[in-house]
Amino acid sequence: MFGIGAPELVLILIVGLIVFGPGKLPEMGRTLGKGLREFRRASNALTTAINTPDPPPAPAQPAASSQNPSQTTAAPAQQTTEQSAPAAAPAAATSPTTETAAAAVEAHRAEQQGASAETPKQP
């Protein structure tokens, strides 16, 4: 991994045991493991949020007068169920890490849009 073999790892563990003591060492290992796990989750969530394609734009609504009355009542009901189903799924899977990653992605996109707006186009 970092050029650390078994003898070096044993030496590090012995020094850690002497410095921190047998009671504190397992607690420090647990804390370090939790921190690394949370960092990995946040990193994966951010990568997923960045690599997820933007949803396609919503199609324009046709004029209601050109449709039959039976079609106009059925179409909004279908649209309502289609819109509510995707909205319910992300709300259930939302966690602080996901919210943080989503906020970071939105900030990044806003920064990119602001930078592209400020950059003058060369002729």
PDB file of N, CA, C and O in Angstrom, residues 10-21:
ATOM      1  N   VAL A  10       3.771  -3.778  12.599  1.00  0.00           N
ATOM      2  CA  VAL A  10       3.843  -4.249  13.993  1.00  0.00           C
ATOM      3  C   VAL A  10       4.511  -3.186  14.862  1.00  0.00           C
ATOM      4  O   VAL A  10       4.056  -2.913  15.984  1.00  0.00           O
ATOM      5  N   LEU A  11       5.572  -2.574  14.372  1.00  0.00           N
ATOM      6  CA  LEU A  11       6.254  -1.521  15.130  1.00  0.00           C
ATOM      7  C   LEU A  11       5.326  -0.341  15.389  1.00  0.00           C
ATOM      8  O   LEU A  11       5.274   0.194  16.505  1.00  0.00           O
ATOM      9  N   ILE A  12       4.555   0.061  14.379  1.00  0.00           N
ATOM     10  CA  ILE A  12       3.611   1.173  14.549  1.00  0.00           C
ATOM     11  C   ILE A  12       2.556   0.814  15.589  1.00  0.00           C
ATOM     12  O   ILE A  12       2.193   1.638  16.438  1.00  0.00           O
ATOM     13  N   LEU A  13       2.028  -0.406  15.533  1.00  0.00           N
ATOM     14  CA  LEU A  13       1.023  -0.826  16.512  1.00  0.00           C
ATOM     15  C   LEU A  13       1.594  -0.872  17.932  1.00  0.00           C
ATOM     16  O   LEU A  13       0.916  -0.484  18.893  1.00  0.00           O
ATOM     17  N   ILE A  14       2.834  -1.314  18.092  1.00  0.00           N
ATOM     18  CA  ILE A  14       3.463  -1.358  19.431  1.00  0.00           C
ATOM     19  C   ILE A  14       3.652   0.056  19.966  1.00  0.00           C
ATOM     20  O   ILE A  14       3.362   0.328  21.139  1.00  0.00           O
ATOM     21  N   VAL A  15       4.117   0.967  19.120  1.00  0.00           N
ATOM     22  CA  VAL A  15       4.292   2.365  19.560  1.00  0.00           C
ATOM     23  C   VAL A  15       2.936   2.963  19.919  1.00  0.00           C
ATOM     24  O   VAL A  15       2.796   3.658  20.938  1.00  0.00           O
ATOM     25  N   GLY A  16       1.906   2.703  19.113  1.00  0.00           N
ATOM     26  CA  GLY A  16       0.563   3.194  19.424  1.00  0.00           C
ATOM     27  C   GLY A  16       0.045   2.625  20.727  1.00  0.00           C
ATOM     28  O   GLY A  16      -0.590   3.326  21.524  1.00  0.00           O
ATOM     29  N   LEU A  17       0.318   1.362  20.990  1.00  0.00           N
ATOM     30  CA  LEU A  17      -0.113   0.730  22.231  1.00  0.00           C
ATOM     31  C   LEU A  17       0.584   1.356  23.432  1.00  0.00           C
ATOM     32  O   LEU A  17      -0.045   1.609  24.463  1.00  0.00           O
ATOM     33  N   ILE A  18       1.863   1.653  23.285  1.00  0.00           N
ATOM     34  CA  ILE A  18       2.613   2.281  24.387  1.00  0.00           C
ATOM     35  C   ILE A  18       2.124   3.707  24.629  1.00  0.00           C
ATOM     36  O   ILE A  18       1.929   4.127  25.774  1.00  0.00           O
ATOM     37  N   VAL A  19       1.933   4.469  23.567  1.00  0.00           N
ATOM     38  CA  VAL A  19       1.552   5.873  23.700  1.00  0.00           C
ATOM     39  C   VAL A  19       0.121   6.027  24.202  1.00  0.00           C
ATOM     40  O   VAL A  19      -0.143   6.803  25.125  1.00  0.00           O
ATOM     41  N   PHE A  20      -0.833   5.298  23.610  1.00  0.00           N
ATOM     42  CA  PHE A  20      -2.237   5.508  23.935  1.00  0.00           C
ATOM     43  C   PHE A  20      -2.793   4.524  24.954  1.00  0.00           C
ATOM     44  O   PHE A  20      -3.832   4.772  25.551  1.00  0.00           O
ATOM     45  N   GLY A  21      -2.169   3.403  25.144  1.00  0.00           N
ATOM     46  CA  GLY A  21      -2.643   2.424  26.126  1.00  0.00           C
ATOM     47  C   GLY A  21      -3.649   1.459  25.532  1.00  0.00           C
ATOM     48  O   GLY A  21      -4.275   1.735  24.511  1.00  0.00           O
TER      49      GLY A  21
END
